[in-house]
Tab-separated table of C-alpha atoms in Angstrom:
chain	number	residue	atom	x	y	z
W	1492	UNK	CA	-161.280	-1.429	21.620
W	1493	UNK	CA	-158.125	0.379	22.747
W	1494	UNK	CA	-156.593	3.099	20.589
W	1495	UNK	CA	-153.512	0.895	20.177
W	1496	UNK	CA	-155.687	-1.582	18.290
W	1497	UNK	CA	-156.977	1.107	15.942
W	1498	UNK	CA	-155.370	3.212	13.277
W	1499	UNK	CA	-153.445	6.012	14.953
W	1500	UNK	CA	-152.608	9.065	12.872
W	1501	UNK	CA	-149.457	11.107	13.198
W	1502	UNK	CA	-151.528	14.217	12.575
W	1503	UNK	CA	-155.172	15.235	12.400
W	1504	UNK	CA	-155.867	18.637	10.908
W	1505	UNK	CA	-159.087	20.519	11.579
W	1506	UNK	CA	-159.982	22.612	8.555
W	1507	UNK	CA	-158.612	22.335	5.021
W	1508	UNK	CA	-158.249	25.885	3.832
W	1509	UNK	CA	-155.013	27.371	2.475
W	1510	UNK	CA	-153.120	27.073	5.801
W	1511	UNK	CA	-153.623	23.343	6.254
W	1512	UNK	CA	-153.292	22.823	2.504
W	1513	UNK	CA	-149.800	24.304	2.832
W	1514	UNK	CA	-149.116	21.773	5.601
W	1515	UNK	CA	-150.305	18.908	3.386
W	1516	UNK	CA	-147.806	20.042	0.764
W	1517	UNK	CA	-145.034	20.331	3.355
W	1518	UNK	CA	-145.836	16.800	4.545
W	1519	UNK	CA	-145.595	15.416	1.009
W	1520	UNK	CA	-142.269	17.140	0.437
W	1521	UNK	CA	-140.877	16.178	3.840
W	1522	UNK	CA	-138.006	13.721	4.214
W	1523	UNK	CA	-140.099	11.938	6.851
W	1524	UNK	CA	-143.679	11.775	5.490
W	1525	UNK	CA	-146.349	11.451	8.165
W	1526	UNK	CA	-149.752	9.811	8.180
W	1527	UNK	CA	-152.219	12.704	8.238
W	1528	UNK	CA	-155.934	13.264	7.728
W	1529	UNK	CA	-157.814	16.561	7.521
W	1530	UNK	CA	-161.404	17.137	8.667
W	1531	UNK	CA	-163.473	19.970	7.240
W	1532	UNK	CA	-167.154	20.825	7.684
W	1533	UNK	CA	-167.479	22.228	4.144
W	1534	UNK	CA	-168.706	19.902	1.354
W	1535	UNK	CA	-165.596	20.680	-0.701
W	1536	UNK	CA	-162.762	23.142	-1.022
W	1537	UNK	CA	-163.805	26.789	-0.829
W	1538	UNK	CA	-161.887	29.910	0.110
W	1539	UNK	CA	-163.913	33.041	0.933
W	1540	UNK	CA	-166.509	31.988	-1.623
W	1541	UNK	CA	-168.815	34.837	-0.622
W	1542	UNK	CA	-166.203	37.379	-1.732
W	1543	UNK	CA	-165.330	35.915	-5.141
W	1544	UNK	CA	-166.269	39.028	-7.104
W	1545	UNK	CA	-165.229	39.271	-10.756
W	1546	UNK	CA	-162.238	41.566	-11.080
W	1547	UNK	CA	-161.370	41.721	-7.365
W	1548	UNK	CA	-157.584	41.406	-7.075
W	1549	UNK	CA	-155.356	39.809	-4.469
W	1550	UNK	CA	-153.498	42.114	-2.089
W	1551	UNK	CA	-150.386	39.930	-2.109
W	1552	UNK	CA	-148.057	38.834	-4.879
W	1553	UNK	CA	-148.646	35.478	-6.597
W	1554	UNK	CA	-145.200	34.489	-5.298
W	1555	UNK	CA	-146.780	34.284	-1.840
W	1556	UNK	CA	-148.612	31.152	-2.828
W	1557	UNK	CA	-148.669	27.785	-1.036
W	1558	UNK	CA	-144.985	26.981	-1.477
W	1559	UNK	CA	-142.793	29.445	-3.417
W	1560	UNK	CA	-141.397	31.246	-0.354
W	1561	UNK	CA	-139.959	27.923	0.823
W	1562	UNK	CA	-139.474	25.845	-2.311
W	1563	UNK	CA	-139.827	27.677	-5.631
W	1564	UNK	CA	-139.032	24.420	-7.477
W	1565	UNK	CA	-142.161	22.713	-6.110
W	1566	UNK	CA	-144.844	21.438	-8.459
W	1567	UNK	CA	-147.420	23.240	-6.285
W	1568	UNK	CA	-146.395	26.784	-7.235
W	1569	UNK	CA	-148.889	29.184	-8.782
W	1570	UNK	CA	-146.738	29.360	-11.914
W	1571	UNK	CA	-146.862	25.593	-12.330
W	1572	UNK	CA	-150.639	25.736	-11.871
W	1573	UNK	CA	-150.769	28.208	-14.754
W	1574	UNK	CA	-148.546	25.969	-16.857
W	1575	UNK	CA	-150.941	23.051	-16.299
W	1576	UNK	CA	-153.940	24.996	-17.615
W	1577	UNK	CA	-155.033	25.047	-21.236
W	1578	UNK	CA	-154.869	28.027	-23.582
W	1579	UNK	CA	-151.293	29.106	-22.727
W	1580	UNK	CA	-152.402	30.595	-19.403
W	1581	UNK	CA	-148.816	30.971	-18.200
W	1582	UNK	CA	-147.777	33.062	-21.186
W	1583	UNK	CA	-150.913	35.162	-21.045
W	1584	UNK	CA	-150.570	35.775	-17.313
W	1585	UNK	CA	-147.000	36.923	-17.848
W	1586	UNK	CA	-148.319	39.255	-20.541
W	1587	UNK	CA	-150.620	40.888	-17.977
W	1588	UNK	CA	-147.472	42.339	-16.374
W	1589	UNK	CA	-148.861	42.066	-12.860
W	1590	UNK	CA	-147.943	40.360	-9.616
W	1591	UNK	CA	-151.565	40.384	-8.470
W	1592	UNK	CA	-153.969	37.770	-9.874
W	1593	UNK	CA	-157.674	38.022	-9.222
W	1594	UNK	CA	-159.143	36.362	-6.169
W	1595	UNK	CA	-161.180	34.117	-8.484
W	1596	UNK	CA	-158.040	32.830	-10.201
W	1597	UNK	CA	-156.128	32.366	-6.953
W	1598	UNK	CA	-159.064	30.452	-5.496
W	1599	UNK	CA	-158.960	28.198	-8.552
W	1600	UNK	CA	-155.242	27.677	-7.927
W	1601	UNK	CA	-155.963	26.662	-4.331
W	1602	UNK	CA	-158.702	24.274	-5.473
W	1603	UNK	CA	-156.314	22.766	-8.059
W	1604	UNK	CA	-153.759	22.063	-5.315
W	1605	UNK	CA	-156.380	20.802	-2.850
W	1606	UNK	CA	-157.733	18.308	-5.392
W	1607	UNK	CA	-154.387	16.504	-5.256
W	1608	UNK	CA	-154.972	15.635	-1.577
W	1609	UNK	CA	-158.579	14.428	-1.798
W	1610	UNK	CA	-157.646	11.036	-0.324
W	1611	UNK	CA	-156.476	12.758	2.864
W	1612	UNK	CA	-159.548	14.947	3.433
W	1613	UNK	CA	-162.901	14.091	4.982
W	1614	UNK	CA	-165.359	16.749	3.846
W	1615	UNK	CA	-168.727	17.396	5.484
W	1616	UNK	CA	-167.139	16.521	8.821
W	1617	UNK	CA	-167.784	18.575	11.937
W	1618	UNK	CA	-165.394	18.196	14.879
W	1619	UNK	CA	-167.325	17.975	18.136
W	1620	UNK	CA	-164.675	17.601	20.810
W	1621	UNK	CA	-161.116	16.502	21.531
W	1622	UNK	CA	-160.235	14.220	24.431
W	1623	UNK	CA	-156.989	12.877	25.879
W	1624	UNK	CA	-156.779	9.078	26.044
W	1625	UNK	CA	-153.996	6.676	27.031
W	1626	UNK	CA	-152.280	4.866	24.197
W	1627	UNK	CA	-151.443	1.206	24.382
W	1628	UNK	CA	-147.695	1.854	24.342
W	1629	UNK	CA	-147.702	4.134	27.381
W	1630	UNK	CA	-147.955	7.355	25.434
W	1631	UNK	CA	-150.885	9.750	25.476
W	1632	UNK	CA	-153.092	10.261	22.435
W	1633	UNK	CA	-155.801	12.632	21.344
W	1634	UNK	CA	-159.243	11.372	20.393
W	1635	UNK	CA	-160.927	13.659	17.870
W	1636	UNK	CA	-164.681	13.055	17.955
W	1637	UNK	CA	-166.414	14.094	14.738
W	1638	UNK	CA	-169.785	13.858	13.031
W	1639	UNK	CA	-170.484	13.162	9.383
W	1640	UNK	CA	-172.885	15.951	8.418
W	1641	UNK	CA	-174.427	13.838	5.640
W	1642	UNK	CA	-175.090	10.575	7.493
W	1643	UNK	CA	-175.147	11.911	11.055
W	1644	UNK	CA	-172.683	9.194	12.082
W	1645	UNK	CA	-170.275	10.028	14.910
W	1646	UNK	CA	-166.765	8.601	14.841
W	1647	UNK	CA	-163.394	8.968	16.575
W	1648	UNK	CA	-159.964	9.512	15.065
W	1649	UNK	CA	-156.878	8.970	17.226
W	1650	UNK	CA	-153.766	11.043	16.716
W	1651	UNK	CA	-150.438	11.956	18.223
W	1652	UNK	CA	-150.680	15.568	17.053
W	1653	UNK	CA	-153.505	17.982	16.304
W	1654	UNK	CA	-153.415	20.949	13.939
W	1655	UNK	CA	-156.234	23.509	14.038
W	1656	UNK	CA	-156.702	25.991	11.188
W	1657	UNK	CA	-160.414	26.775	10.863
W	1658	UNK	CA	-159.959	30.280	9.510
W	1659	UNK	CA	-161.280	33.393	11.175
W	1660	UNK	CA	-164.754	33.638	12.671
W	1661	UNK	CA	-166.823	36.418	11.046
W	1662	UNK	CA	-167.164	39.264	13.542
W	1663	UNK	CA	-170.722	40.408	14.162
W	1664	UNK	CA	-170.995	43.615	16.239
W	1665	UNK	CA	-173.078	43.492	19.399
W	1666	UNK	CA	-176.720	44.409	18.967
W	1667	UNK	CA	-176.918	42.963	15.463
W	1668	UNK	CA	-179.696	40.582	14.464
W	1669	UNK	CA	-178.539	38.478	11.529
W	1670	UNK	CA	-181.026	37.411	8.868
W	1671	UNK	CA	-181.880	37.617	5.193
W	1672	UNK	CA	-181.404	41.406	5.229
W	1673	UNK	CA	-178.489	41.565	7.664
W	1674	UNK	CA	-175.417	39.459	6.954
W	1675	UNK	CA	-171.651	39.358	7.205
W	1676	UNK	CA	-169.751	40.291	4.051
W	1677	UNK	CA	-168.302	36.773	3.851
W	1678	UNK	CA	-171.765	35.658	2.660
W	1679	UNK	CA	-172.285	38.458	0.136
W	1680	UNK	CA	-172.394	36.498	-3.115
W	1681	UNK	CA	-174.768	33.843	-1.797
W	1682	UNK	CA	-177.063	36.379	-0.117
W	1683	UNK	CA	-177.266	38.633	-3.156
W	1684	UNK	CA	-178.054	35.712	-5.450
W	1685	UNK	CA	-180.767	34.443	-3.135
W	1686	UNK	CA	-182.510	37.624	-2.027
W	1687	UNK	CA	-181.473	40.363	-4.494
W	1688	UNK	CA	-181.480	38.678	-7.871
W	1689	UNK	CA	-182.968	41.593	-9.852
W	1690	UNK	CA	-179.873	43.491	-10.982
W	1691	UNK	CA	-181.934	46.348	-12.377
W	1692	UNK	CA	-183.854	47.024	-9.160
W	1693	UNK	CA	-183.248	50.251	-7.168
W	1694	UNK	CA	-182.060	48.463	-4.042
W	1695	UNK	CA	-180.455	50.340	-1.161
W	1696	UNK	CA	-177.461	48.627	0.460
W	1697	UNK	CA	-175.792	49.771	3.673
W	1698	UNK	CA	-172.148	48.688	4.015
W	1699	UNK	CA	-170.517	48.774	7.457
W	1700	UNK	CA	-166.714	49.002	7.483
W	1701	UNK	CA	-163.786	50.721	5.777
W	1702	UNK	CA	-161.307	47.962	4.919
W	1703	UNK	CA	-160.539	45.950	1.805
W	1704	UNK	CA	-163.672	43.842	2.094
W	1705	UNK	CA	-165.859	46.941	2.301
W	1706	UNK	CA	-164.118	48.333	-0.794
W	1707	UNK	CA	-164.558	45.077	-2.731
W	1708	UNK	CA	-168.239	44.847	-1.817
W	1709	UNK	CA	-168.776	48.481	-2.832
W	1710	UNK	CA	-167.208	47.982	-6.264
W	1711	UNK	CA	-169.116	44.762	-6.838
W	1712	UNK	CA	-172.424	46.462	-6.065
W	1713	UNK	CA	-171.586	49.367	-8.376
W	1714	UNK	CA	-170.727	47.034	-11.227
W	1715	UNK	CA	-173.576	44.579	-10.743
W	1716	UNK	CA	-176.472	46.803	-9.640
W	1717	UNK	CA	-176.373	50.004	-11.728
W	1718	UNK	CA	-179.557	51.425	-10.179
W	1719	UNK	CA	-178.720	50.729	-6.557
W	1720	UNK	CA	-178.091	53.172	-3.726
W	1721	UNK	CA	-175.116	52.523	-1.480
W	1722	UNK	CA	-174.538	54.011	1.951
W	1723	UNK	CA	-171.195	53.263	3.598
W	1724	UNK	CA	-170.675	53.853	7.312
W	1725	UNK	CA	-167.148	54.019	8.713
W	1726	UNK	CA	-165.805	54.725	12.195
W	1727	UNK	CA	-162.977	56.945	10.986
W	1728	UNK	CA	-162.655	59.836	8.545
W	1729	UNK	CA	-161.689	57.879	5.444
W	1730	UNK	CA	-160.657	54.588	3.921
W	1731	UNK	CA	-156.930	54.243	4.388
W	1732	UNK	CA	-154.519	52.490	2.040
W	1733	UNK	CA	-152.713	49.357	3.059
W	1734	UNK	CA	-149.076	49.977	3.896
W	1735	UNK	CA	-147.178	47.688	1.540
W	1736	UNK	CA	-144.149	49.931	1.134
W	1737	UNK	CA	-140.810	48.233	0.806
W	1738	UNK	CA	-139.359	48.615	4.291
W	1739	UNK	CA	-142.659	47.872	6.007
W	1740	UNK	CA	-143.073	44.732	3.910
W	1741	UNK	CA	-140.006	43.308	5.614
W	1742	UNK	CA	-142.456	42.533	8.420
W	1743	UNK	CA	-143.281	39.512	6.250
W	1744	UNK	CA	-139.780	38.146	5.791
W	1745	UNK	CA	-139.250	34.731	7.431
W	1746	UNK	CA	-136.599	36.087	9.820
W	1747	UNK	CA	-139.045	38.614	11.289
W	1748	UNK	CA	-141.059	35.903	13.058
W	1749	UNK	CA	-138.032	34.793	15.082
W	1750	UNK	CA	-137.209	38.369	16.061
W	1751	UNK	CA	-140.813	39.243	16.898
W	1752	UNK	CA	-141.368	36.130	19.017
W	1753	UNK	CA	-138.272	36.996	21.043
W	1754	UNK	CA	-139.605	40.389	22.161
W	1755	UNK	CA	-141.599	40.998	25.319
W	1756	UNK	CA	-145.384	41.180	25.067
W	1757	UNK	CA	-145.608	44.957	25.540
W	1758	UNK	CA	-143.160	45.695	22.728
W	1759	UNK	CA	-144.818	43.179	20.402
W	1760	UNK	CA	-148.137	44.930	20.927
W	1761	UNK	CA	-146.532	48.272	20.099
W	1762	UNK	CA	-145.370	46.883	16.745
W	1763	UNK	CA	-148.864	45.572	16.011
W	1764	UNK	CA	-150.425	48.930	16.903
W	1765	UNK	CA	-147.876	50.958	14.916
W	1766	UNK	CA	-148.025	48.911	11.719
W	1767	UNK	CA	-151.586	47.620	11.702
W	1768	UNK	CA	-152.217	48.970	8.192
W	1769	UNK	CA	-149.717	46.455	6.872
W	1770	UNK	CA	-152.132	43.668	7.717
W	1771	UNK	CA	-155.518	45.019	8.772
W	1772	UNK	CA	-158.167	47.414	7.427
W	1773	UNK	CA	-155.975	48.874	4.679
W	1774	UNK	CA	-157.428	49.091	1.166
W	1775	UNK	CA	-155.387	48.386	-1.959
W	1776	UNK	CA	-153.762	51.629	-3.051
W	1777	UNK	CA	-155.011	51.293	-6.644
W	1778	UNK	CA	-158.607	50.705	-5.564
W	1779	UNK	CA	-159.077	53.860	-3.489
W	1780	UNK	CA	-158.987	56.295	-6.463
W	1781	UNK	CA	-161.495	54.096	-8.314
W	1782	UNK	CA	-163.916	54.343	-5.394
W	1783	UNK	CA	-163.326	58.084	-5.035
W	1784	UNK	CA	-164.106	58.556	-8.715
W	1785	UNK	CA	-167.386	56.690	-8.250
W	1786	UNK	CA	-168.383	59.202	-5.570
W	1787	UNK	CA	-167.223	62.130	-7.679
W	1788	UNK	CA	-169.058	61.008	-10.825
W	1789	UNK	CA	-172.177	60.442	-8.741
W	1790	UNK	CA	-171.941	64.033	-7.525
W	1791	UNK	CA	-171.347	65.368	-11.047
W	1792	UNK	CA	-174.384	63.509	-12.352
W	1793	UNK	CA	-176.492	64.749	-9.463
W	1794	UNK	CA	-177.625	61.204	-8.752
W	1795	UNK	CA	-176.888	61.268	-5.034
W	1796	UNK	CA	-177.110	57.484	-4.817
W	1797	UNK	CA	-173.786	57.169	-2.976
W	1798	UNK	CA	-173.295	58.302	0.605
W	1799	UNK	CA	-170.292	58.052	2.921
W	1800	UNK	CA	-171.044	58.598	6.609
W	1801	UNK	CA	-167.895	59.310	8.608
W	1802	UNK	CA	-167.219	58.852	12.319
W	1803	UNK	CA	-170.215	56.562	12.724
W	1804	UNK	CA	-170.218	53.433	14.853
W	1805	UNK	CA	-172.816	50.713	14.509
W	1806	UNK	CA	-174.723	50.166	17.751
W	1807	UNK	CA	-177.540	47.937	16.538
W	1808	UNK	CA	-179.387	46.471	13.567
W	1809	UNK	CA	-182.884	45.070	13.327
W	1810	UNK	CA	-184.827	43.879	10.320
W	1811	UNK	CA	-188.399	43.131	9.361
W	1812	UNK	CA	-189.948	41.678	6.240
W	1813	UNK	CA	-189.138	44.538	3.880
W	1814	UNK	CA	-186.250	46.551	5.306
W	1815	UNK	CA	-183.285	46.657	7.685
W	1816	UNK	CA	-182.712	49.515	10.103
W	1817	UNK	CA	-179.221	50.254	11.422
W	1818	UNK	CA	-178.598	52.589	14.352
W	1819	UNK	CA	-175.339	54.547	14.435
W	1820	UNK	CA	-173.617	56.629	17.077
W	1821	UNK	CA	-171.869	59.707	15.688
W	1822	UNK	CA	-168.463	59.776	17.352
W	1823	UNK	CA	-167.955	63.483	16.657
W	1824	UNK	CA	-171.295	64.817	17.910
W	1825	UNK	CA	-172.513	62.121	20.257
W	1826	UNK	CA	-175.844	61.962	18.439
W	1827	UNK	CA	-177.458	58.871	16.923
W	1828	UNK	CA	-179.086	58.325	13.541
W	1829	UNK	CA	-180.855	55.601	11.595
W	1830	UNK	CA	-180.172	54.217	8.124
W	1831	UNK	CA	-183.002	52.256	6.526
W	1832	UNK	CA	-182.015	50.007	3.642
W	1833	UNK	CA	-182.859	46.792	1.860
W	1834	UNK	CA	-179.828	45.088	3.385
W	1835	UNK	CA	-176.966	45.727	5.799
W	1836	UNK	CA	-173.651	44.150	4.796
W	1837	UNK	CA	-171.193	43.799	7.673
W	1838	UNK	CA	-167.629	44.211	6.404
W	1839	UNK	CA	-166.491	43.978	10.006
W	1840	UNK	CA	-163.652	41.518	9.735
W	1841	UNK	CA	-162.836	38.277	11.489
W	1842	UNK	CA	-161.766	37.158	14.930
W	1843	UNK	CA	-159.858	34.149	16.260
W	1844	UNK	CA	-161.578	33.555	19.624
W	1845	UNK	CA	-159.797	31.608	22.310
W	1846	UNK	CA	-160.170	29.276	24.150
W	1847	UNK	CA	-161.351	27.136	21.247
W	1848	UNK	CA	-164.605	25.329	22.153
W	1849	UNK	CA	-163.565	22.035	20.527
W	1850	UNK	CA	-160.561	21.899	22.893
W	1851	UNK	CA	-162.613	22.165	26.090
W	1852	UNK	CA	-162.104	18.441	26.732
W	1853	UNK	CA	-158.340	18.957	27.070
W	1854	UNK	CA	-158.495	22.550	28.327
W	1855	UNK	CA	-156.918	21.684	31.678
W	1856	UNK	CA	-153.815	20.479	29.842
W	1857	UNK	CA	-153.318	23.671	27.819
W	1858	UNK	CA	-151.711	26.825	29.200
W	1859	UNK	CA	-153.167	30.310	28.766
W	1860	UNK	CA	-150.947	33.392	28.511
W	1861	UNK	CA	-153.984	35.555	29.252
W	1862	UNK	CA	-157.637	34.581	29.831
W	1863	UNK	CA	-158.247	35.276	26.108
W	1864	UNK	CA	-155.095	33.797	24.590
W	1865	UNK	CA	-153.217	30.517	24.679
W	1866	UNK	CA	-149.508	30.497	25.453
W	1867	UNK	CA	-148.117	29.582	22.035
W	1868	UNK	CA	-144.598	28.275	21.507
W	1869	UNK	CA	-142.356	29.350	18.658
W	1870	UNK	CA	-143.299	26.180	16.709
W	1871	UNK	CA	-147.000	27.246	16.835
W	1872	UNK	CA	-147.940	24.609	19.401
W	1873	UNK	CA	-149.828	25.466	22.566
W	1874	UNK	CA	-147.835	25.342	25.784
W	1875	UNK	CA	-149.064	22.394	27.845
W	1876	UNK	CA	-148.815	21.213	31.430
W	1877	UNK	CA	-145.845	19.064	32.372
W	1878	UNK	CA	-146.210	15.474	31.256
W	1879	UNK	CA	-148.871	16.091	28.593
W	1880	UNK	CA	-147.450	14.431	25.486
W	1881	UNK	CA	-149.552	15.351	22.422
W	1882	UNK	CA	-148.951	18.635	20.646
W	1883	UNK	CA	-151.775	20.953	19.603
W	1884	UNK	CA	-150.753	23.351	16.820
W	1885	UNK	CA	-152.687	26.472	15.846
W	1886	UNK	CA	-152.609	28.420	12.595
W	1887	UNK	CA	-154.021	31.933	12.531
W	1888	UNK	CA	-154.222	32.419	16.294
W	1889	UNK	CA	-150.723	33.655	17.094
W	1890	UNK	CA	-150.508	37.216	15.783
W	1891	UNK	CA	-149.762	38.546	19.264
W	1892	UNK	CA	-146.676	36.339	19.556
W	1893	UNK	CA	-145.616	35.654	15.952
W	1894	UNK	CA	-146.518	38.832	14.059
W	1895	UNK	CA	-148.696	39.985	11.195
W	1896	UNK	CA	-147.975	37.094	8.845
W	1897	UNK	CA	-149.974	34.833	11.148
W	1898	UNK	CA	-153.314	35.999	9.731
W	1899	UNK	CA	-152.141	36.577	6.147
W	1900	UNK	CA	-150.924	34.384	3.297
W	1901	UNK	CA	-147.343	35.613	3.176
W	1902	UNK	CA	-145.478	33.018	5.248
W	1903	UNK	CA	-147.858	30.044	5.090
W	1904	UNK	CA	-145.313	27.688	3.473
W	1905	UNK	CA	-142.605	28.611	5.969
W	1906	UNK	CA	-144.954	28.146	8.936
W	1907	UNK	CA	-146.166	24.836	7.500
W	1908	UNK	CA	-142.619	23.505	7.232
W	1909	UNK	CA	-141.837	24.585	10.804
W	1910	UNK	CA	-144.894	22.723	12.091
W	1911	UNK	CA	-144.006	19.578	10.139
W	1912	UNK	CA	-140.434	19.757	11.401
W	1913	UNK	CA	-141.643	20.068	14.999
W	1914	UNK	CA	-143.909	17.042	14.612
W	1915	UNK	CA	-141.189	14.851	13.151
W	1916	UNK	CA	-138.792	15.831	15.922
W	1917	UNK	CA	-141.457	15.112	18.550
W	1918	UNK	CA	-142.326	11.736	17.066
W	1919	UNK	CA	-138.693	10.659	17.295
W	1920	UNK	CA	-138.863	10.980	21.097
W	1921	UNK	CA	-142.268	9.790	22.394
W	1922	UNK	CA	-143.433	11.425	25.610
W	1923	UNK	CA	-144.737	9.026	28.249
W	1924	UNK	CA	-148.007	9.681	30.010
W	1925	UNK	CA	-148.015	11.002	33.526
């Protein structure tokens, strides 16, 4: 059966986290609604579920939700979510006098919005590959081959446009053997519940990393395991605060993306290097003194259950049945040392590796700016060879060309609208196959 005889989608989205959820909202509010379906390997909506610690706050204002930056009158705003909840949540949130909800509450907001698009999402669906196929009307289509993770059934979905937003891939340093006692911080809640369920036990946890995730994990362990030891290893001298000062925050205004994309690659990289703390590794300013006080009070009490090892770089981790052993290089002395613990928690961030394996079937049609990075147009689509009709859009992969907001929540609704606009303009002028 030819694709022309089957249902052909205007858009297939891979992943249904906040980025593609913002696109679903933009599609609904568009003047030219498109036929879209989203495929996600998870069994249901979840956003950083392993880091949903009680009390952990967002680092961005609630106004940087799924839609407010573009359409504050939308029914999908965080404030409208609050208004829809029972118990006068809106009034009580206002009474908190804060712009920063907890991660737990913001995740619930996302889930509330996602539930309104259930008919457009296929959960438990793993995308295997993407192929280019001729359409019956002379245009070229994309065949997205997927597998239902419950039934094992493989099926194809045909589309004119593809949108990939899988979220970052947890970064695991070289030489690390993952297992029950060695895991990425993104799995913290699940791993603790499964393997460290005695909250009174004198466990010893070794945290690797100095960013916001490391800080959140540290505070969660202190609150939940009062008798635990915590050793934190960082490559630098200290945790550094995020730079969210007023002028620097203009990096996240919608106009900045246009300006940034128009600069040459060398200058763009200089901006990323100079202002990295606006988007990466920085810890919330209010959280740093809380952590420092924990260390101070530990010293006053003479407990010595908290340790901060500076200028140490992880070079390997191995684990056996009853402990994990991490090897560190000391950047100041050149020596190495070992830390034995019950578990090593890797707060080592995320990566967006390219080329994307699922796109290998159409790789010859997509242009690379460098061997590690696609050439990405201003509308977030990948540059393609002449005559290749379908557009492949990426969300989260374009920091080098579009700026810091690409890997954060700040401009999601603006980016979503730009992608939808590009698709509608493309669909008005079909591109013929070569």
